[in-house]
Short mmCIF file of C-alpha atoms in Angstrom, two decimals:
data_model
loop_
_atom_site.label_atom_id
_atom_site.label_comp_id
_atom_site.label_asym_id
_atom_site.label_seq_id
_atom_site.Cartn_x
_atom_site.Cartn_y
_atom_site.Cartn_z
CA MET A 18 91.44 90.67 108.14
CA LYS A 19 92.68 93.49 105.95
CA ALA A 20 93.24 93.71 102.21
CA MET A 21 94.13 96.14 99.42
CA ILE A 22 92.58 96.14 95.97
CA PHE A 23 94.57 97.66 93.11
CA ALA A 24 91.97 99.59 91.09
CA ALA A 25 93.99 102.58 89.90
CA GLY A 26 95.09 101.26 86.51
CA LEU A 27 94.37 103.13 83.29
CA GLY A 28 93.01 100.01 81.57
CA THR A 29 94.58 100.94 78.24
CA ARG A 30 94.25 97.38 76.91
CA LEU A 31 90.48 97.57 77.45
CA LYS A 32 89.92 100.63 75.27
CA PRO A 33 87.45 101.90 74.12
CA ILE A 34 85.48 100.69 77.20
CA THR A 35 87.88 102.44 79.56
CA ASP A 36 87.60 105.73 77.70
CA THR A 37 84.57 106.44 79.89
CA THR A 38 84.72 103.77 82.60
CA PRO A 39 87.46 102.72 85.03
CA LYS A 40 88.72 99.17 84.55
CA ALA A 41 87.44 98.30 88.02
CA LEU A 42 83.85 98.90 86.88
CA VAL A 43 84.01 96.93 83.62
CA PRO A 44 81.15 94.39 83.85
CA VAL A 45 81.87 90.67 83.76
CA GLY A 46 79.20 88.06 84.41
CA GLY A 47 76.68 90.76 85.25
CA LYS A 48 78.82 92.54 87.85
CA PRO A 49 81.72 95.00 87.79
CA LEU A 50 85.16 93.51 88.36
CA LEU A 51 85.46 95.45 91.61
CA GLN A 52 82.28 93.91 92.99
CA HIS A 53 83.51 90.40 92.17
CA THR A 54 86.76 91.12 94.03
CA ILE A 55 85.12 92.71 97.07
CA GLU A 56 82.63 89.87 97.40
CA LYS A 57 85.35 87.24 97.10
CA LEU A 58 87.42 88.95 99.78
CA LYS A 59 84.42 89.44 102.04
CA LEU A 60 83.43 85.77 101.71
CA ALA A 61 86.95 84.79 102.82
CA GLY A 62 86.71 86.97 105.94
CA PHE A 63 88.46 90.14 104.74
CA ASP A 64 86.28 92.85 106.27
CA GLU A 65 88.60 95.87 106.07
CA ILE A 66 89.62 96.89 102.54
CA ILE A 67 91.48 99.85 101.06
CA ILE A 68 91.14 100.53 97.32
CA ASN A 69 93.62 102.68 95.41
CA ILE A 70 92.07 104.91 92.75
CA HIS A 71 93.27 107.06 89.84
CA HIS A 72 91.50 106.70 86.46
CA PHE A 73 87.86 107.87 86.90
CA GLY A 74 88.38 107.47 90.64
CA ASP A 75 85.19 109.36 91.44
CA GLN A 76 83.15 106.66 89.67
CA ILE A 77 84.71 103.99 91.88
CA ILE A 78 83.97 105.98 95.04
CA ASP A 79 80.38 106.56 93.95
CA PHE A 80 79.93 102.86 93.15
CA VAL A 81 81.15 101.72 96.55
CA LYS A 82 79.03 104.34 98.32
CA SER A 83 75.93 103.36 96.34
CA ASN A 84 76.43 99.78 97.57
CA LYS A 85 76.70 100.99 101.18
CA TYR A 86 80.37 99.97 101.30
CA PHE A 87 79.23 96.34 100.98
CA ASP A 88 78.58 96.38 104.76
CA ILE A 89 82.28 96.30 105.61
CA ARG A 90 84.97 98.92 106.22
CA ILE A 91 86.19 100.28 102.88
CA GLU A 92 88.56 103.22 102.46
CA PHE A 93 90.26 104.75 99.44
CA SER A 94 93.90 105.54 98.74
CA ASP A 95 93.74 108.49 96.36
CA GLU A 96 96.34 108.43 93.57
CA ARG A 97 94.42 110.71 91.23
CA ALA A 98 97.21 113.28 91.32
CA SER A 99 99.86 110.74 90.34
CA LEU A 100 99.96 106.98 89.78
CA LEU A 101 102.45 105.38 92.16
CA ASP A 102 102.88 101.93 90.58
CA THR A 103 102.33 98.78 92.64
CA GLY A 104 105.03 99.28 95.25
CA GLY A 105 104.32 102.96 95.70
CA GLY A 106 100.61 102.23 95.98
CA ILE A 107 101.17 99.76 98.81
CA LYS A 108 103.56 102.15 100.55
CA LYS A 109 101.04 105.02 100.38
CA ALA A 110 98.39 102.79 101.98
CA SER A 111 100.72 101.58 104.76
CA HIS A 112 98.83 103.54 107.43
CA PHE A 113 95.85 101.24 106.88
CA PHE A 114 97.79 98.13 107.89
CA ASN A 115 98.53 99.12 111.47
CA ASP A 116 97.53 95.90 113.26
CA ASN A 117 100.84 94.08 112.62
CA LYS A 118 99.01 91.27 110.80
CA PRO A 119 99.60 89.98 107.25
CA PHE A 120 97.36 91.56 104.63
CA LEU A 121 96.20 90.58 101.14
CA VAL A 122 96.86 92.55 97.95
CA HIS A 123 94.62 91.70 94.98
CA ASN A 124 94.56 93.16 91.46
CA VAL A 125 91.01 94.12 90.53
CA ASP A 126 91.29 92.54 87.06
CA ILE A 127 92.20 89.05 88.29
CA LEU A 128 89.40 86.50 88.51
CA SER A 129 90.17 83.14 90.10
CA ASN A 130 88.86 80.26 92.17
CA ILE A 131 91.85 80.53 94.53
CA ASP A 132 90.93 79.67 98.13
CA LEU A 133 92.09 82.84 99.88
CA ASN A 134 91.90 81.28 103.35
CA GLN A 135 94.12 78.43 102.23
CA LEU A 136 96.54 80.99 100.77
CA TYR A 137 96.56 83.01 104.00
CA ASN A 138 97.23 79.93 106.13
CA TYR A 139 100.00 78.82 103.76
CA HIS A 140 101.64 82.19 104.27
CA LEU A 141 101.41 81.95 108.06
CA ASN A 142 102.77 78.40 108.11
CA ASN A 143 105.81 79.27 105.97
CA ASN A 144 107.06 82.18 108.05
CA ALA A 145 107.55 84.33 104.94
CA VAL A 146 107.40 88.12 104.67
CA ALA A 147 105.51 87.77 101.38
CA THR A 148 103.72 84.95 99.56
CA LEU A 149 103.04 85.42 95.84
CA VAL A 150 100.33 83.49 94.02
CA CYS A 151 101.92 82.17 90.83
CA SER A 152 101.05 79.80 88.01
CA CYS A 153 102.74 77.92 85.19
CA ARG A 154 100.99 79.89 82.43
CA LYS A 155 102.92 81.08 79.40
CA THR A 156 104.11 84.67 79.53
CA SER A 157 107.19 86.69 78.60
CA ARG A 158 108.16 87.60 82.16
CA TYR A 159 108.76 85.11 84.94
CA LEU A 160 109.74 85.18 88.58
CA CYS A 161 112.49 82.70 89.39
CA PHE A 162 112.39 80.58 92.54
CA ASP A 163 114.76 78.02 94.00
CA SER A 164 113.85 74.47 95.09
CA GLU A 165 112.66 75.86 98.44
CA ARG A 166 110.16 78.09 96.59
CA GLN A 167 112.10 81.21 97.55
CA LEU A 168 112.34 84.15 95.16
CA LYS A 169 115.77 84.62 93.57
CA GLY A 170 115.27 86.64 90.40
CA TRP A 171 113.23 87.73 87.39
CA VAL A 172 113.59 87.17 83.66
CA ASN A 173 112.08 88.52 80.45
CA ILE A 174 112.47 85.60 78.06
CA LYS A 175 111.75 87.77 74.99
CA THR A 176 114.48 90.33 75.65
CA GLY A 177 116.83 88.23 77.78
CA GLU A 178 116.79 90.85 80.55
CA VAL A 179 117.29 89.46 84.05
CA LYS A 180 117.09 90.97 87.51
CA SER A 181 118.83 89.33 90.44
CA SER A 182 121.47 90.12 93.04
CA ILE A 183 123.01 86.68 92.48
CA PRO A 184 126.30 86.93 90.51
CA GLU A 185 126.08 85.41 87.02
CA PHE A 186 122.41 84.61 87.58
CA ASN A 187 121.10 81.93 85.18
CA SER A 188 117.29 81.90 85.11
CA ASN A 189 117.24 78.42 83.56
CA GLN A 190 118.54 76.97 86.82
CA TYR A 191 115.43 78.09 88.68
CA ILE A 192 111.71 77.39 88.74
CA GLN A 193 110.04 79.95 86.46
CA MET A 194 106.55 81.02 87.53
CA ALA A 195 104.12 83.69 86.31
CA PHE A 196 102.93 86.12 88.99
CA SER A 197 99.15 86.42 89.29
CA GLY A 198 98.72 89.80 91.00
CA ILE A 199 97.59 88.26 94.31
CA HIS A 200 99.91 88.25 97.32
CA ILE A 201 100.01 88.18 101.12
CA ILE A 202 102.40 90.62 102.79
CA ASN A 203 103.68 91.14 106.31
CA PRO A 204 103.53 94.83 107.30
CA GLU A 205 107.12 94.65 108.57
CA ILE A 206 108.28 95.19 104.98
CA PHE A 207 107.25 98.84 105.23
CA ASN A 208 110.40 99.37 107.29
CA GLN A 209 112.46 98.56 104.18
CA MET A 210 110.56 100.72 101.70
CA HIS A 211 112.23 103.97 102.82
CA LYS A 212 115.01 103.47 100.27
CA PHE A 213 112.49 103.65 97.41
CA GLU A 214 110.92 106.81 96.02
CA ASP A 215 107.13 107.28 96.05
CA ARG A 216 106.69 105.48 92.70
CA PHE A 217 108.14 101.98 92.32
CA SER A 218 107.28 98.41 91.37
CA ILE A 219 106.54 95.93 94.15
CA ILE A 220 108.35 93.25 92.12
CA ASP A 221 111.50 95.39 92.01
CA PHE A 222 111.15 95.84 95.76
CA TYR A 223 110.77 92.10 96.34
CA LEU A 224 113.86 91.45 94.22
CA SER A 225 115.84 93.98 96.26
CA ILE A 226 115.17 92.18 99.55
CA CYS A 227 114.74 88.51 98.53
CA ASN A 228 118.29 87.51 99.50
CA ASP A 229 117.71 88.73 103.05
CA GLU A 230 113.98 88.01 103.46
CA LYS A 231 111.90 84.92 102.77
CA ILE A 232 109.60 85.53 99.79
CA VAL A 233 107.87 82.41 98.48
CA TYR A 234 105.35 81.41 95.86
CA TYR A 235 102.01 79.68 96.28
CA SER A 236 100.56 77.60 93.46
CA ASN A 237 97.55 75.36 93.23
CA GLY A 238 97.52 73.16 90.14
CA ASN A 239 93.72 72.97 90.16
CA SER A 240 93.18 76.73 90.22
CA GLN A 241 91.64 78.77 87.44
CA MET A 242 92.88 82.29 86.87
CA ILE A 243 91.90 84.91 84.30
CA ASP A 244 93.57 88.27 83.75
CA VAL A 245 90.76 90.51 82.52
CA GLY A 246 93.18 93.20 81.45
CA LYS A 247 92.57 92.94 77.72
CA MET A 248 89.61 92.70 75.35
CA GLU A 249 90.16 89.08 74.27
CA SER A 250 89.95 87.91 77.89
CA LEU A 251 86.51 89.45 78.51
CA GLU A 252 84.70 86.63 76.68
CA GLN A 253 86.74 84.05 78.60
CA ALA A 254 85.89 85.84 81.85
CA ASN A 255 82.17 85.79 81.09
CA LYS A 256 82.37 82.04 80.51
CA PHE A 257 84.07 81.74 83.91
CA PHE A 258 80.79 82.77 85.53
CA SER A 259 78.44 80.87 83.22
#
């Protein structure tokens, strides 16, 4: 199975650590975040991985090489010239997903006990083009799903901004879920990315096609999930492994 790890972020919320180190190599529980992610994917049967790189990308390449590519196929999608955002990053790596099978996308700074095989099977059984791992955690931005778990819009509850192609969209009429940064995608969606420039958000892309394509959420009430994107979450992340 194939997967993509997002490791190109600047890690600005983890300064000053990321002044000299890419976020992907920030240590948690005795290992860099990237190693935790690769090992989790490998354990679940993902043996072909592409990693996008930008900030201190050479350090990430050297780390993977020094670990002998973790005895699986690992390639790099080089965004050092220009960050492409989440949608653009997936589009640039599209050549890697040439087997017509669903693939996993995983943010490097997300730690969880999500069963990735269960997630993958859920995606297959629901005949969706994309399955987004979501949770009920508090945040300012939510994805909005209908009673069939299908994506219908997005809302920023602090600003009141909404995104949806539904006329007079009311986010309060939908299930509001926080996106985790883990998703399963069918490669057929690449056929619809031509209308977007090289740099774009995958969420904006999902919202542009969700009325015509089935995009659903996956949530496990017993799951633990930590976003290690900011300093205050590092201590929590270390406890996750203790």
